[in-house]
Amino acid sequence: MGEDDGMVDRSQVFPWHSKTKEECFAELGVGADLLRTGLTSAEAEQRLETYGYNKLTEKEKVTLLQRIWEQVANVLVGILVFVALVSAIRAGTSDNSEDVVTNSIQVGLILFVITLNTTIGIVQEGSAEKAADALKAMMSSDALLIRDGKDVKIPADKIVPGDVLRLGLGDKVPSDCRMFRVSNLSALEAALTGEAVPIDKTVDAIEVVGDPQATPLGDRHNMCFSATLIAQGDGLAVAVATGDNTEIGTINALVNKVEKKKTNVLEQIDNVSKWLAVFISFSAAATWCIAFFITEESGIDALTTALVCAVAMIPEGLEAIVTMTYAWAVSNMAKQNAIIRALPAVETLGSVTTICSDKTGTLTKNEMTLTAFVTSGKRFMFDVHAAKRTPNNFVVNQTYLCTRADNSKYLKASDVIKKGPSAQRRTQRGKKSSFAFGITQSMHPADEESTPAAPPAEDVPASTAELPAGGAMPGGGESPDSAFLRQALVGGILCSKCSLGENGGRKGEIGNPTELSILRAAYFGDVDVTAVKEGAPVIAEVPFSSEYKFMATVHAPVEANDTADNMDKLVVHAKGAPDRMIPLCKYQAKGGSFKEEDLEPCDRDYWIEQIAVLSSHGLRVLALTRGSLEKGAVTQGEQLGPEFIQERGEPWLTIIGLCAIMDPPRPECIDAIKIAHGAGVRVAMITGDHKDTALAIGGMLGLVDKAHSEAITGPEMDAMSNDELRVATQKYNIFARASPQNKIKIVKALQAEGDICGMTGDGVNDAPALKAADMGVAMGKEGTDVAREAAEMILADDNFATIVTAVREGRVVWDNLRKVLLVNTPINNAQGILFTAVREGRVVWDNLRKVLLVNTPINNAQGMSVLFGLLLGLNDTPLSSIQVLYCNLICAVTLGFVCAVEPSEDGIMDQPPRRVGKRLIGRFLFLRIALGTIVLVACTVGSVFWVNDLGYSLEESRSQALNVLSFGAISITMSARFARKSAFHMRSFLGNPIAWWSYAIMSLLQVFITYCPGLNDTLFTMDGMDGKQWGIVVLFMFVVLVTMEAEKAIRGYVTDLKYYEEDAGDENPHDTTPLPAEADRFGKNELTH
């Protein structure tokens, strides 16, 4: 909306949902006959100038040139460009054809490196603006409204506040609007509010207590919101908010405002680049001085030598290695259904301390399932994870859910039922829909005048040890046969319009999820559900209505369903809310058997307590009853009303049993949460479901313990201050009845406490929380495009266990990056030391950890080898500039990739999460890198002096230096693969086949460039080697490996410290960044003047 970027003050927000038509019209400044005439064209034009177009503000997009500049605007690239310019000048001015070729190739290689790294950087960037694009795609393109007293269709972006909209089936709502006429109209708002079912719309003002803006969007049933869909009916509405002032506009503003975050590794690399540039410049200057004053080279030749040192110190291959490490992890995660949208996000996973997960579909199966079937005297437990069809999926278990949950033991039964999931409530925020068969009446006839007469019952206190009276039968552990299950559950099968999905699953299923759960249980109890339905067609029915909360059907008797005792009568099956069905029951079926000899008087107290027990465990409860009528009492196709069941003068039905229903936890999630807890990662569950249901599921998942024994609800959080909410997020693992607004506040509260937070979500309303979280995780199957685009990771299977797998992979990435640095840093240092004076040694030592962070190993090993070689008396550099570039690009990348794809070591998920800001190079790894650098430089320089004493030429000594350096790097790689365990073990040959392929490729390349005519002498200025030289290579390769393994063995013997435990410092920094202004507006409609 408009051009104004300022946020509207809270006092200016108008609560449309709580105001009458007259108050709304007055606020809009329109006449009383608006619904008939609409706005005039002139008024619409004026309002368009005032409010702006009905479209979302677009964030300024980054151009390709800007992206390129972001990649190349750093000092290291500047040094490379300077080297390339000097080489180009030398290639253009030199009279020596060999110098022309060598410098031209060097220019080409440097430009290739810059181009490659720039391309990698651009490609790996996330497409954050796509989230905003996905939001815009949800907006309506045109709208039908009343203008000048006529119906007109106009582009939706020209709608203004005050326009009268005609809404009908299938329409996408073009703006936030207040309903004033409805005809059976409902809107599907799942993406915005989290409600899974369409919301019935009304026109009356909503009475609210307290702040009207605290009313959740899902409860504003006289409002329709932009980008939602009309599911049925039609109506008239008046636009009250357009463009950025709509609810979806608020989300768009939050998504666009999120700043791009860099991961810890990238931040460390950026910081160290500045120090590295200073070190490189200083080393190059020192090398020029040594070459010019000590070895008495010409100024140009000394400059060439200095530039070789500079090139050696620059980690050209680092970005490629880091990207390959990320890419490999991303590939592994994708195979396990975790899709990473931005490569560096992999690293964040290793630091996650708290995962906030949705319940439905993520921690649970998103499949309503019969959990228990309670009869008079027997309790049947159903295997909620059943995959095979067998009656053994039902087992008699008299102790299963036989007593109330601890938090309900001392409450009245009616109070337990009233607050449980079986109680009918007005649709609330969150993912769960309202329960169609919810209890709305008292369970006691004394409280309900309309209830048929029955013996009065006192409120029954909780039973904490034994089953209440009612025909309890001994026994347990046995399974019924399919014939018994058919007769017990036939009422749930026949009294239903549902159809099962393919193989009893969700695919292709039709109907209410609660009713489907009974059909599914019968199916997996080996009951032929289709045959049951086809064998007993409906003669007449009482259709379900939310007013009387039950459904009933009349059938001709079938012996397999109804036993021989009932073959001469019509059979009535009634299924519904227990509060409506129990008062109508005269008998109860003992153990689920309704033979005449097994019928006993209905024990109201027993059933009330059973409902309380099941409700206390978070289960929804449905009652199955049956009755009989004389044949001819009902005619085929007769339309029956609720009085057919309710008004027979006295109770006449028989209650068969109670169906306890829930969305059960995924079995793999239970194990995944144990692994997460073992890894020091806390798991919290956020759900829109009832508190008792959430606690029950949380208990099954292992989220409820002594430290986190209770749950907190969204309304309770809304009443808290920021400080109180911070305390609450540490005290509770279960957040029930939570809204999208609560989600983003939970994220910020956890971050303020120093937690690194992962957050799952699937709706448009979850996008701000996904953006605010350190790791946003969207659902791939059930989620919206907006949520997927706002997240860093997508779960292809919507499964929490996949997140834990991804966390493990994130830790592996961190480990492997450290191993990569351990491999490459000594090689780079060994190169650089050849160019450095002895007095530089302290500078190298002090700054080595910074140099190592940007993967200068191969480069520095080359540069230092050249530097020390010159300082110790060599007349020529032992490595040429082309050899340096070859080592940087080929050796570093090839051997670095070995560690990048190294499988995780044992115990990685037994360690606590990595502290945010932890140095990539800690003190112990730094010492290992320093040792590797020293031994590699010593071996490389020592080998050159050795072959010089033996009378070999400059070209042969350069071959010696390059091969000792490269094969020494292989030794360091062998040792670095295992942080604590010895490489002298069979494990070196197992687990990572790429390692041996890399060693083989490196060896073949070394042999190739050493002996290939033209390539070795013209490009690399080296010559072939004899057997004695290869013996020196093997000797020093062994020396490097033994030295590195000896350090590892000594350190393991002397100390118990591990790499994961080093650098223990401050806890994770507390993120106290306030919520964006738009977050306070989230959930509030606005109109600015």
PDB file of C-alpha atoms in Angstrom, residues 846-1061:
ATOM      1  CA  ASP A 846      51.469 -15.272  15.494  1.00  0.00           C
ATOM      2  CA  ASN A 847      49.305 -14.971  12.432  1.00  0.00           C
ATOM      3  CA  LEU A 848      49.226 -18.586  11.369  1.00  0.00           C
ATOM      4  CA  ARG A 849      45.774 -19.292  12.832  1.00  0.00           C
ATOM      5  CA  LYS A 850      44.330 -16.430  10.817  1.00  0.00           C
ATOM      6  CA  VAL A 851      46.095 -17.589   7.683  1.00  0.00           C
ATOM      7  CA  LEU A 852      44.843 -21.099   8.233  1.00  0.00           C
ATOM      8  CA  LEU A 853      41.240 -19.956   8.435  1.00  0.00           C
ATOM      9  CA  VAL A 854      41.344 -19.082   4.762  1.00  0.00           C
ATOM     10  CA  ASN A 855      43.003 -22.311   3.847  1.00  0.00           C
ATOM     11  CA  THR A 856      46.460 -21.016   2.962  1.00  0.00           C
ATOM     12  CA  PRO A 857      48.134 -24.373   3.584  1.00  0.00           C
ATOM     13  CA  ILE A 858      49.311 -25.425   0.195  1.00  0.00           C
ATOM     14  CA  ASN A 859      50.077 -21.834  -0.686  1.00  0.00           C
ATOM     15  CA  ASN A 860      52.017 -21.043   2.488  1.00  0.00           C
ATOM     16  CA  ALA A 861      53.932 -24.301   2.426  1.00  0.00           C
ATOM     17  CA  GLN A 862      55.066 -23.429  -1.095  1.00  0.00           C
ATOM     18  CA  GLY A 863      55.783 -19.786  -0.315  1.00  0.00           C
ATOM     19  CA  MET A 864      57.624 -20.472   2.919  1.00  0.00           C
ATOM     20  CA  SER A 865      59.668 -23.201   1.278  1.00  0.00           C
ATOM     21  CA  VAL A 866      60.764 -20.795  -1.444  1.00  0.00           C
ATOM     22  CA  LEU A 867      61.455 -18.077   1.123  1.00  0.00           C
ATOM     23  CA  PHE A 868      63.484 -20.202   3.482  1.00  0.00           C
ATOM     24  CA  GLY A 869      65.251 -21.777   0.553  1.00  0.00           C
ATOM     25  CA  LEU A 870      66.439 -18.386  -0.616  1.00  0.00           C
ATOM     26  CA  LEU A 871      67.297 -17.307   2.917  1.00  0.00           C
ATOM     27  CA  LEU A 872      69.327 -20.449   3.559  1.00  0.00           C
ATOM     28  CA  GLY A 873      71.418 -20.035   0.449  1.00  0.00           C
ATOM     29  CA  LEU A 874      69.579 -21.325  -2.619  1.00  0.00           C
ATOM     30  CA  ASN A 875      70.285 -19.235  -5.686  1.00  0.00           C
ATOM     31  CA  ASP A 876      66.938 -19.988  -7.334  1.00  0.00           C
ATOM     32  CA  THR A 877      63.439 -20.539  -6.014  1.00  0.00           C
ATOM     33  CA  PRO A 878      62.787 -24.275  -5.580  1.00  0.00           C
ATOM     34  CA  LEU A 879      59.219 -23.850  -6.870  1.00  0.00           C
ATOM     35  CA  SER A 880      58.133 -21.929  -9.976  1.00  0.00           C
ATOM     36  CA  SER A 881      54.977 -19.795 -10.089  1.00  0.00           C
ATOM     37  CA  ILE A 882      53.192 -22.394 -12.232  1.00  0.00           C
ATOM     38  CA  GLN A 883      54.080 -25.121  -9.741  1.00  0.00           C
ATOM     39  CA  VAL A 884      52.636 -22.932  -6.982  1.00  0.00           C
ATOM     40  CA  LEU A 885      49.349 -22.440  -8.843  1.00  0.00           C
ATOM     41  CA  TYR A 886      49.228 -26.166  -9.620  1.00  0.00           C
ATOM     42  CA  CYS A 887      49.575 -27.033  -5.928  1.00  0.00           C
ATOM     43  CA  ASN A 888      46.993 -24.470  -4.921  1.00  0.00           C
ATOM     44  CA  LEU A 889      44.358 -25.647  -7.362  1.00  0.00           C
ATOM     45  CA  ILE A 890      45.056 -29.343  -7.882  1.00  0.00           C
ATOM     46  CA  CYS A 891      46.638 -30.603  -4.662  1.00  0.00           C
ATOM     47  CA  ALA A 892      44.536 -28.491  -2.305  1.00  0.00           C
ATOM     48  CA  VAL A 893      41.247 -29.272  -4.001  1.00  0.00           C
ATOM     49  CA  THR A 894      41.913 -32.969  -4.660  1.00  0.00           C
ATOM     50  CA  LEU A 895      43.193 -33.783  -1.180  1.00  0.00           C
ATOM     51  CA  GLY A 896      40.865 -31.313   0.512  1.00  0.00           C
ATOM     52  CA  PHE A 897      37.912 -33.113  -1.022  1.00  0.00           C
ATOM     53  CA  VAL A 898      38.992 -36.330   0.721  1.00  0.00           C
ATOM     54  CA  CYS A 899      38.400 -34.723   4.101  1.00  0.00           C
ATOM     55  CA  ALA A 900      35.331 -32.887   2.848  1.00  0.00           C
ATOM     56  CA  VAL A 901      33.543 -36.197   2.266  1.00  0.00           C
ATOM     57  CA  GLU A 902      34.957 -38.071   5.245  1.00  0.00           C
ATOM     58  CA  PRO A 903      32.195 -39.931   7.138  1.00  0.00           C
ATOM     59  CA  SER A 904      31.502 -38.879  10.698  1.00  0.00           C
ATOM     60  CA  GLU A 905      33.640 -40.259  13.471  1.00  0.00           C
ATOM     61  CA  ASP A 906      32.147 -42.212  16.350  1.00  0.00           C
ATOM     62  CA  GLY A 907      30.601 -40.135  19.120  1.00  0.00           C
ATOM     63  CA  ILE A 908      29.813 -37.055  17.071  1.00  0.00           C
ATOM     64  CA  MET A 909      26.213 -37.028  18.383  1.00  0.00           C
ATOM     65  CA  ASP A 910      27.383 -37.561  21.954  1.00  0.00           C
ATOM     66  CA  GLN A 911      28.891 -34.073  22.070  1.00  0.00           C
ATOM     67  CA  PRO A 912      27.043 -30.855  22.946  1.00  0.00           C
ATOM     68  CA  PRO A 913      26.214 -28.396  20.163  1.00  0.00           C
ATOM     69  CA  ARG A 914      29.088 -26.288  18.922  1.00  0.00           C
ATOM     70  CA  ARG A 915      29.274 -22.878  20.556  1.00  0.00           C
ATOM     71  CA  VAL A 916      28.377 -20.050  18.186  1.00  0.00           C
ATOM     72  CA  GLY A 917      31.461 -17.992  17.371  1.00  0.00           C
ATOM     73  CA  LYS A 918      33.773 -20.902  18.165  1.00  0.00           C
ATOM     74  CA  ARG A 919      37.003 -20.587  16.263  1.00  0.00           C
ATOM     75  CA  LEU A 920      37.347 -22.861  13.312  1.00  0.00           C
ATOM     76  CA  ILE A 921      41.016 -23.169  14.236  1.00  0.00           C
ATOM     77  CA  GLY A 922      41.284 -23.794  17.970  1.00  0.00           C
ATOM     78  CA  ARG A 923      44.523 -24.042  19.899  1.00  0.00           C
ATOM     79  CA  PHE A 924      45.041 -27.773  19.477  1.00  0.00           C
ATOM     80  CA  LEU A 925      44.218 -27.814  15.793  1.00  0.00           C
ATOM     81  CA  PHE A 926      46.453 -24.776  15.412  1.00  0.00           C
ATOM     82  CA  LEU A 927      49.342 -26.680  16.964  1.00  0.00           C
ATOM     83  CA  ARG A 928      48.720 -29.606  14.621  1.00  0.00           C
ATOM     84  CA  ILE A 929      48.696 -27.316  11.608  1.00  0.00           C
ATOM     85  CA  ALA A 930      51.871 -25.614  12.797  1.00  0.00           C
ATOM     86  CA  LEU A 931      53.549 -28.995  13.252  1.00  0.00           C
ATOM     87  CA  GLY A 932      52.425 -30.112   9.804  1.00  0.00           C
ATOM     88  CA  THR A 933      53.711 -26.867   8.284  1.00  0.00           C
ATOM     89  CA  ILE A 934      57.092 -27.168   9.962  1.00  0.00           C
ATOM     90  CA  VAL A 935      57.667 -30.795   9.031  1.00  0.00           C
ATOM     91  CA  LEU A 936      56.455 -30.273   5.462  1.00  0.00           C
ATOM     92  CA  VAL A 937      58.656 -27.199   4.951  1.00  0.00           C
ATOM     93  CA  ALA A 938      61.635 -28.948   6.537  1.00  0.00           C
ATOM     94  CA  CYS A 939      61.212 -32.005   4.311  1.00  0.00           C
ATOM     95  CA  THR A 940      60.687 -29.947   1.149  1.00  0.00           C
ATOM     96  CA  VAL A 941      63.658 -27.602   1.727  1.00  0.00           C
ATOM     97  CA  GLY A 942      65.801 -30.439   3.085  1.00  0.00           C
ATOM     98  CA  SER A 943      65.133 -32.565  -0.013  1.00  0.00           C
ATOM     99  CA  VAL A 944      66.267 -29.704  -2.291  1.00  0.00           C
ATOM    100  CA  PHE A 945      69.539 -29.266  -0.395  1.00  0.00           C
ATOM    101  CA  TRP A 946      70.005 -33.042  -0.447  1.00  0.00           C
ATOM    102  CA  VAL A 947      69.662 -33.395  -4.232  1.00  0.00           C
ATOM    103  CA  ASN A 948      71.764 -30.271  -4.786  1.00  0.00           C
ATOM    104  CA  ASP A 949      74.568 -31.933  -2.814  1.00  0.00           C
ATOM    105  CA  LEU A 950      74.148 -34.958  -5.076  1.00  0.00           C
ATOM    106  CA  GLY A 951      74.714 -32.742  -8.140  1.00  0.00           C
ATOM    107  CA  TYR A 952      71.221 -32.585  -9.629  1.00  0.00           C
ATOM    108  CA  SER A 953      70.144 -29.669 -11.839  1.00  0.00           C
ATOM    109  CA  LEU A 954      67.732 -26.839 -10.957  1.00  0.00           C
ATOM    110  CA  GLU A 955      64.954 -28.521 -12.958  1.00  0.00           C
ATOM    111  CA  GLU A 956      65.508 -31.825 -11.154  1.00  0.00           C
ATOM    112  CA  SER A 957      65.574 -30.125  -7.739  1.00  0.00           C
ATOM    113  CA  ARG A 958      62.271 -28.419  -8.558  1.00  0.00           C
ATOM    114  CA  SER A 959      60.839 -31.841  -9.425  1.00  0.00           C
ATOM    115  CA  GLN A 960      62.132 -33.054  -6.087  1.00  0.00           C
ATOM    116  CA  ALA A 961      60.580 -30.148  -4.179  1.00  0.00           C
ATOM    117  CA  LEU A 962      57.166 -30.462  -5.849  1.00  0.00           C
ATOM    118  CA  ASN A 963      56.939 -34.230  -5.371  1.00  0.00           C
ATOM    119  CA  VAL A 964      58.065 -34.154  -1.733  1.00  0.00           C
ATOM    120  CA  LEU A 965      55.540 -31.384  -1.101  1.00  0.00           C
ATOM    121  CA  SER A 966      52.685 -33.177  -2.893  1.00  0.00           C
ATOM    122  CA  PHE A 967      53.292 -36.655  -1.486  1.00  0.00           C
ATOM    123  CA  GLY A 968      53.893 -35.136   1.950  1.00  0.00           C
ATOM    124  CA  ALA A 969      50.449 -33.589   1.603  1.00  0.00           C
ATOM    125  CA  ILE A 970      49.043 -37.072   1.013  1.00  0.00           C
ATOM    126  CA  SER A 971      50.603 -38.168   4.326  1.00  0.00           C
ATOM    127  CA  ILE A 972      49.010 -35.247   6.148  1.00  0.00           C
ATOM    128  CA  THR A 973      45.676 -36.166   4.561  1.00  0.00           C
ATOM    129  CA  MET A 974      45.990 -39.757   5.782  1.00  0.00           C
ATOM    130  CA  SER A 975      46.572 -38.520   9.331  1.00  0.00           C
ATOM    131  CA  ALA A 976      43.967 -35.731   9.215  1.00  0.00           C
ATOM    132  CA  ARG A 977      41.138 -38.080   8.289  1.00  0.00           C
ATOM    133  CA  PHE A 978      40.955 -39.156  11.941  1.00  0.00           C
ATOM    134  CA  ALA A 979      40.959 -36.471  14.611  1.00  0.00           C
ATOM    135  CA  ARG A 980      41.830 -38.763  17.507  1.00  0.00           C
ATOM    136  CA  LYS A 981      42.294 -42.298  16.238  1.00  0.00           C
ATOM    137  CA  SER A 982      45.441 -43.612  14.621  1.00  0.00           C
ATOM    138  CA  ALA A 983      45.775 -43.840  10.851  1.00  0.00           C
ATOM    139  CA  PHE A 984      47.900 -47.000  11.269  1.00  0.00           C
ATOM    140  CA  HIS A 985      44.786 -49.148  11.235  1.00  0.00           C
ATOM    141  CA  MET A 986      42.466 -50.933   8.849  1.00  0.00           C
ATOM    142  CA  ARG A 987      40.085 -47.961   9.165  1.00  0.00           C
ATOM    143  CA  SER A 988      42.384 -46.055   6.803  1.00  0.00           C
ATOM    144  CA  PHE A 989      41.347 -48.445   4.035  1.00  0.00           C
ATOM    145  CA  LEU A 990      37.627 -48.376   4.864  1.00  0.00           C
ATOM    146  CA  GLY A 991      34.762 -45.903   4.997  1.00  0.00           C
ATOM    147  CA  ASN A 992      35.942 -43.403   2.418  1.00  0.00           C
ATOM    148  CA  PRO A 993      36.784 -44.929  -0.978  1.00  0.00           C
ATOM    149  CA  ILE A 994      37.243 -41.449  -2.429  1.00  0.00           C
ATOM    150  CA  ALA A 995      40.407 -41.116  -0.330  1.00  0.00           C
ATOM    151  CA  TRP A 996      42.254 -43.796  -2.217  1.00  0.00           C
ATOM    152  CA  TRP A 997      40.962 -42.567  -5.561  1.00  0.00           C
ATOM    153  CA  SER A 998      42.317 -39.118  -4.680  1.00  0.00           C
ATOM    154  CA  TYR A 999      45.691 -40.537  -3.675  1.00  0.00           C
ATOM    155  CA  ALA A1000      45.836 -42.428  -6.960  1.00  0.00           C
ATOM    156  CA  ILE A1001      44.868 -39.371  -9.027  1.00  0.00           C
ATOM    157  CA  MET A1002      47.448 -37.237  -7.235  1.00  0.00           C
ATOM    158  CA  SER A1003      50.173 -39.824  -7.791  1.00  0.00           C
ATOM    159  CA  LEU A1004      49.355 -40.209 -11.488  1.00  0.00           C
ATOM    160  CA  LEU A1005      49.302 -36.441 -11.974  1.00  0.00           C
ATOM    161  CA  GLN A1006      52.672 -36.091 -10.271  1.00  0.00           C
ATOM    162  CA  VAL A1007      54.194 -38.778 -12.472  1.00  0.00           C
ATOM    163  CA  PHE A1008      52.588 -37.233 -15.555  1.00  0.00           C
ATOM    164  CA  ILE A1009      53.863 -33.672 -15.049  1.00  0.00           C
ATOM    165  CA  THR A1010      57.266 -34.987 -13.962  1.00  0.00           C
ATOM    166  CA  TYR A1011      57.918 -37.029 -17.118  1.00  0.00           C
ATOM    167  CA  CYS A1012      55.701 -35.588 -19.879  1.00  0.00           C
ATOM    168  CA  PRO A1013      58.026 -33.940 -22.433  1.00  0.00           C
ATOM    169  CA  GLY A1014      57.240 -30.304 -23.130  1.00  0.00           C
ATOM    170  CA  LEU A1015      54.911 -30.051 -20.183  1.00  0.00           C
ATOM    171  CA  ASN A1016      57.555 -30.667 -17.549  1.00  0.00           C
ATOM    172  CA  ASP A1017      60.331 -28.477 -18.932  1.00  0.00           C
ATOM    173  CA  THR A1018      58.388 -25.710 -20.722  1.00  0.00           C
ATOM    174  CA  LEU A1019      55.463 -25.155 -18.358  1.00  0.00           C
ATOM    175  CA  PHE A1020      56.678 -26.419 -14.985  1.00  0.00           C
ATOM    176  CA  THR A1021      60.463 -25.874 -15.472  1.00  0.00           C
ATOM    177  CA  MET A1022      61.232 -29.308 -14.052  1.00  0.00           C
ATOM    178  CA  ASP A1023      62.768 -32.555 -15.280  1.00  0.00           C
ATOM    179  CA  GLY A1024      62.332 -36.301 -14.833  1.00  0.00           C
ATOM    180  CA  MET A1025      63.497 -37.974 -11.623  1.00  0.00           C
ATOM    181  CA  ASP A1026      65.552 -41.124 -11.088  1.00  0.00           C
ATOM    182  CA  GLY A1027      65.054 -43.893  -8.532  1.00  0.00           C
ATOM    183  CA  LYS A1028      67.197 -42.233  -5.893  1.00  0.00           C
ATOM    184  CA  GLN A1029      65.003 -39.128  -5.974  1.00  0.00           C
ATOM    185  CA  TRP A1030      61.839 -41.204  -5.672  1.00  0.00           C
ATOM    186  CA  GLY A1031      63.411 -42.937  -2.680  1.00  0.00           C
ATOM    187  CA  ILE A1032      63.839 -39.523  -1.036  1.00  0.00           C
ATOM    188  CA  VAL A1033      60.154 -38.763  -1.760  1.00  0.00           C
ATOM    189  CA  VAL A1034      59.023 -42.027  -0.113  1.00  0.00           C
ATOM    190  CA  LEU A1035      61.304 -41.444   2.868  1.00  0.00           C
ATOM    191  CA  PHE A1036      60.030 -37.933   3.557  1.00  0.00           C
ATOM    192  CA  MET A1037      56.431 -39.043   2.944  1.00  0.00           C
ATOM    193  CA  PHE A1038      56.921 -41.609   5.723  1.00  0.00           C
ATOM    194  CA  VAL A1039      58.603 -39.011   7.973  1.00  0.00           C
ATOM    195  CA  VAL A1040      55.619 -36.641   7.626  1.00  0.00           C
ATOM    196  CA  LEU A1041      53.084 -39.381   8.401  1.00  0.00           C
ATOM    197  CA  VAL A1042      54.990 -40.721  11.421  1.00  0.00           C
ATOM    198  CA  THR A1043      55.492 -37.207  12.819  1.00  0.00           C
ATOM    199  CA  MET A1044      51.787 -36.335  12.548  1.00  0.00           C
ATOM    200  CA  GLU A1045      50.695 -39.661  14.062  1.00  0.00           C
ATOM    201  CA  ALA A1046      53.264 -39.397  16.879  1.00  0.00           C
ATOM    202  CA  GLU A1047      51.830 -35.993  17.863  1.00  0.00           C
ATOM    203  CA  LYS A1048      48.346 -37.487  17.866  1.00  0.00           C
ATOM    204  CA  ALA A1049      49.419 -40.440  20.043  1.00  0.00           C
ATOM    205  CA  ILE A1050      51.294 -38.251  22.541  1.00  0.00           C
ATOM    206  CA  ARG A1051      48.423 -35.800  22.834  1.00  0.00           C
ATOM    207  CA  GLY A1052      45.930 -38.636  23.338  1.00  0.00           C
ATOM    208  CA  TYR A1053      48.117 -40.153  26.042  1.00  0.00           C
ATOM    209  CA  VAL A1054      48.862 -36.949  27.926  1.00  0.00           C
ATOM    210  CA  THR A1055      45.434 -35.310  27.881  1.00  0.00           C
ATOM    211  CA  ASP A1056      41.798 -36.231  27.651  1.00  0.00           C
ATOM    212  CA  LEU A1057      40.944 -33.021  25.808  1.00  0.00           C
ATOM    213  CA  LYS A1058      39.314 -33.437  22.410  1.00  0.00           C
ATOM    214  CA  TYR A1059      38.964 -31.126  19.505  1.00  0.00           C
ATOM    215  CA  TYR A1060      35.285 -30.738  20.249  1.00  0.00           C
ATOM    216  CA  GLU A1061      36.032 -29.601  23.794  1.00  0.00           C
TER     217      GLU A1061
END
